[in-house]
Coordinates of C-alpha atoms in Angstrom, one line a residue:
X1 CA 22.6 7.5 -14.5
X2 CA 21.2 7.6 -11.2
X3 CA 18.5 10.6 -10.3
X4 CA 18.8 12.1 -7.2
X5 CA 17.0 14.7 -5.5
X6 CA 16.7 16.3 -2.1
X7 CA 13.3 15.8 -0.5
X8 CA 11.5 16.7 2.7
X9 CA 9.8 13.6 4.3
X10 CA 6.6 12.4 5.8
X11 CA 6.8 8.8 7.6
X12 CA 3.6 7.3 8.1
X13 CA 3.2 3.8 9.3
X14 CA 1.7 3.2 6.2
X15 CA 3.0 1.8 3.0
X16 CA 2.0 4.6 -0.1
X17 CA 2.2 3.0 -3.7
X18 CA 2.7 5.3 -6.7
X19 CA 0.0 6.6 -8.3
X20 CA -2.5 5.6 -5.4
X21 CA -4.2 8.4 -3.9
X22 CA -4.0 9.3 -0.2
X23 CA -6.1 11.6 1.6
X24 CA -4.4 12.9 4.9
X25 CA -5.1 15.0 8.0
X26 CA -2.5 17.5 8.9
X27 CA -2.2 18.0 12.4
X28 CA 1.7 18.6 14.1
X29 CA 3.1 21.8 13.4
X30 CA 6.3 20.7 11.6
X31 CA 3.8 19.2 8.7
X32 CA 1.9 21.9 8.9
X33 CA 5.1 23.6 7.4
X34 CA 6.2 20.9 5.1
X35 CA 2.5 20.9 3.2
X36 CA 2.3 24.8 3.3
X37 CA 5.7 24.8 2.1
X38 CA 4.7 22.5 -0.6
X39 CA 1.2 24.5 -1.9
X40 CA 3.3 27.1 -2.3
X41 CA 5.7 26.5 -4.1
X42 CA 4.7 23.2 -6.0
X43 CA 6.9 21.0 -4.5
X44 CA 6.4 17.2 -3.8
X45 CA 7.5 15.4 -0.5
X46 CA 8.0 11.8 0.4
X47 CA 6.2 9.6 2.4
X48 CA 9.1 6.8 4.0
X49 CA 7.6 3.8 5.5
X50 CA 7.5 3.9 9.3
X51 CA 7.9 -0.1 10.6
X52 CA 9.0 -1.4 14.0
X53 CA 9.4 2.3 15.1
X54 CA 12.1 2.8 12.5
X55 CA 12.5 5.0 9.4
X56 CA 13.0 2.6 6.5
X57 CA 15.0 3.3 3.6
X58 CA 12.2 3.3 0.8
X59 CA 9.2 4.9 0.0
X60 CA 7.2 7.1 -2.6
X61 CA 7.4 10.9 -3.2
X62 CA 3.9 12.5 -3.4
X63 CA 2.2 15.5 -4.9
X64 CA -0.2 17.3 -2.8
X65 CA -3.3 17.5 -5.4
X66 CA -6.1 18.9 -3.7
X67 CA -6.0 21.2 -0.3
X68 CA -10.0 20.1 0.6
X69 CA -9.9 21.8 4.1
X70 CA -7.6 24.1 6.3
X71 CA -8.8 24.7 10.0
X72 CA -8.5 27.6 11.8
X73 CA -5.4 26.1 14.3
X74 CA -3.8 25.3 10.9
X75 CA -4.4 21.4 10.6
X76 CA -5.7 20.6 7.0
X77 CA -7.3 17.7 5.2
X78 CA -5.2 17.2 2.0
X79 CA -5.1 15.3 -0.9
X80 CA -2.3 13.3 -2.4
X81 CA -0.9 11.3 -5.1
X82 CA 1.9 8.7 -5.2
X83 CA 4.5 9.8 -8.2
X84 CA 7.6 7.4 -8.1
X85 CA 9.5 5.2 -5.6
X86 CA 12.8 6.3 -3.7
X87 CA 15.7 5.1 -1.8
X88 CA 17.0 7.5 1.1
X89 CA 20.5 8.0 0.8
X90 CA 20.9 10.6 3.4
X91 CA 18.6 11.4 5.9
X92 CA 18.2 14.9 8.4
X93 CA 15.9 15.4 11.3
X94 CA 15.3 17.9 11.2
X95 CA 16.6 19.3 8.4
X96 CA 18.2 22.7 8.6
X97 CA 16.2 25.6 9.1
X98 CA 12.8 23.4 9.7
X99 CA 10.6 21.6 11.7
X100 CA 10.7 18.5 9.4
X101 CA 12.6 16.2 8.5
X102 CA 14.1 15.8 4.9
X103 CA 17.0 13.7 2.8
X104 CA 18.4 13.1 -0.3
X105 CA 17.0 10.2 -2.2
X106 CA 17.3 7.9 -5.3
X107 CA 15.0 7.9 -7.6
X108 CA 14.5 4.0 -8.6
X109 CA 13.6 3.1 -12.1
X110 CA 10.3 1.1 -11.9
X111 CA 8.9 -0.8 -14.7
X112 CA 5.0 -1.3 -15.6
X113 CA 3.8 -4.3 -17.7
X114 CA 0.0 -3.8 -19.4
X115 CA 0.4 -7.2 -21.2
X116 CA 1.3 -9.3 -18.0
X117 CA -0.8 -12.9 -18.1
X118 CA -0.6 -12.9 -14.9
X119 CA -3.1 -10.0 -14.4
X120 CA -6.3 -12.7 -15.2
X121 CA -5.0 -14.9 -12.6
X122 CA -4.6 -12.6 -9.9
X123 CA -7.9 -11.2 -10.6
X124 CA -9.2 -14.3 -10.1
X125 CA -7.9 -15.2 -6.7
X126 CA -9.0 -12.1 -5.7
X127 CA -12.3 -12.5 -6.0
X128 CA -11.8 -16.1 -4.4
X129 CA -10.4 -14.4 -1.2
X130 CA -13.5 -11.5 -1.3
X131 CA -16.0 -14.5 -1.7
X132 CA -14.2 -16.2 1.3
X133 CA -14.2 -13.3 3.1
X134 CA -18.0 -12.5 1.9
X135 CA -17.5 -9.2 1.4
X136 CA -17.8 -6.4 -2.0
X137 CA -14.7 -6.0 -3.5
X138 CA -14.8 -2.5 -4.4
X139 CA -12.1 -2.4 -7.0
X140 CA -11.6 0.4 -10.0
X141 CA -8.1 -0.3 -12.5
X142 CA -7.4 2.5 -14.2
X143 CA -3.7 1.7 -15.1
X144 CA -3.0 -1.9 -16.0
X145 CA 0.2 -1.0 -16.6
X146 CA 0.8 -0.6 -12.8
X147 CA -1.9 -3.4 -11.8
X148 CA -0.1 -4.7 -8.3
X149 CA 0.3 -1.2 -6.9
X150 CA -3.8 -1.0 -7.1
X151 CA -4.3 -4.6 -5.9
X152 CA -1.6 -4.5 -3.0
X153 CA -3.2 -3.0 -0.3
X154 CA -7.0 -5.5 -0.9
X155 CA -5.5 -8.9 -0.3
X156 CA -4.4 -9.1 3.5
X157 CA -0.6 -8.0 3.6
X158 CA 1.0 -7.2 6.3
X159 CA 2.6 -3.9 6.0
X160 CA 6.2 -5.3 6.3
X161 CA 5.1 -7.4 3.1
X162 CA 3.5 -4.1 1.6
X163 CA 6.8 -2.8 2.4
X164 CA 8.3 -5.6 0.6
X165 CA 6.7 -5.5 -2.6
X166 CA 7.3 -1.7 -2.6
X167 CA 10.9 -2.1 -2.9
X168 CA 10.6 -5.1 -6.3
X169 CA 11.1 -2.5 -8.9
X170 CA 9.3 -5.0 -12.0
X171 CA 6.0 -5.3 -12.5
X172 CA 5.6 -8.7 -13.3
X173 CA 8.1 -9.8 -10.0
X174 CA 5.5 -8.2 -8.5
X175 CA 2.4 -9.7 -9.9
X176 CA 4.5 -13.0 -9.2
X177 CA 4.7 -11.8 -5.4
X178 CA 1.2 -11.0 -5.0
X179 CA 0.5 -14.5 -6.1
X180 CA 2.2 -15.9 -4.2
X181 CA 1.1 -14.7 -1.2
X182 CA -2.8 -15.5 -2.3
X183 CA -1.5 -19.0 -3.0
X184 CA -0.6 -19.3 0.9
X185 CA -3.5 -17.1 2.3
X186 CA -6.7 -18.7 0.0
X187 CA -6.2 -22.3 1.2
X188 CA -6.0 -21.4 5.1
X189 CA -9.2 -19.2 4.7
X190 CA -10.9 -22.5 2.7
X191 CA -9.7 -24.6 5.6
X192 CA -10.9 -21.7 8.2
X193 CA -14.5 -21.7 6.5
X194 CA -14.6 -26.0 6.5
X195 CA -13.9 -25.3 10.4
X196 CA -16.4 -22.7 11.0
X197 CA -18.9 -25.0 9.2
X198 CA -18.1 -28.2 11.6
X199 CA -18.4 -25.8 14.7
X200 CA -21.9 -24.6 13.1
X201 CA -22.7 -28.5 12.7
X202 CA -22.2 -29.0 16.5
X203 CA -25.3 -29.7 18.5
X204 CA -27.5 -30.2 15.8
X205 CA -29.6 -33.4 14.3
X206 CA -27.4 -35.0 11.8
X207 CA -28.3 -37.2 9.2
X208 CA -25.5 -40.2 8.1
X209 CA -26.7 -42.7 5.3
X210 CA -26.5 -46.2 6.6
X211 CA -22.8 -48.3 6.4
X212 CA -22.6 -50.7 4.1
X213 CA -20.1 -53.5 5.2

């Protein structure tokens, strides 16, 4: 049976995952209303992908968990959590009554997979592309049950990919798309680091063992 619910919404240019956490600065009045609205009473919001300066269809409903700061012109620093993906069915803006907009979305059914194998392997091209990139990856799991969504925004997506991957509702699809996409990126930034090394090379002495014909 298909879950439904009416929500207001939040479109950032940003792709939001559930159960990533997301801290925000409130600062236009009509979100000013949707997060007071939401302290209040408890109430959860969504956040729809904003790409190519349009709405786009999915996204993830969020809980405001933490209020860390509210200024005295009424902009606040919040804190947020990503709960479960949706699918707007109808959309309002703004939505009767408020500043902000709101719809009513699907809930989609999204399946975790702690016993994937692919969870090794991904880790492990991971820390190819950081070592390529020679920089700390600064990485905490704390659900393996949900491993891409903590993965997905470390190994150079773009967000219309993010996007993408947002809307593959099976874990191990998309483990599999995450691969994927390091099994295209890792070999160009090999090939990128075995040019930077000949440009390095240029200009200086050079030492070639003799030919043997």
């Amino acid at each position: 049976m298909m879950k439904t619910k009416f929500l207001p919404l939040f479109p950032l240019t940003l792709v939001a995952y559930p159960h990533e956490r997301i801290n925000l600065h409130i600062f236009e009045p009509r979100y000013q209303q949707l997060i007071t609205e939401c302290l209040e009473n408890g109430t959860t919001f969504g956040i729809p992908a904003f790409i190519n300066n349009q709405i786009q269809q999915y996204g993830t409903e969020m809980r405001v968990t933490n209020l860390r700061q509210r200024y005295d012109d009424g902009k606040m620093d919040i804190e947020t959590e990503g709960l479960e993906v949706f699918k707007i069915q109808r959309f309002e803006n703004p939505t009767k009554g408020k500043l902000y907009a709101a719809g009513d979305v699907e809930i989609l059914t999204i399946w975790g997979d702690p016993q994937s194998e692919l969870v090794a392997e991904l880790m492990t091209k991971v820390k190819i592309l950081y070592k390529l990139l020679q920089s700390e990856l600064k990485l905490r799991i704390t659900d393996y049950d949900y491993f891409s969504y903590q993965i997905a925004h470390k190994v150079g997506l773009s967000v219309e990919s993010e996007y993408e991957l947002l809307k593959i509702t099976s874990e191990k699809d998309r483990q599999r798309y995450l691969l994927k996409h390091l099994e295209k990126t890792i070999p160009v930034m090999e090939n990128m680091e075995a040019t930077k090394e000949r440009i390095r090379m240029n200009g200086h002495f050079k030492h070639f063992d003799p030919l043997n014909f």
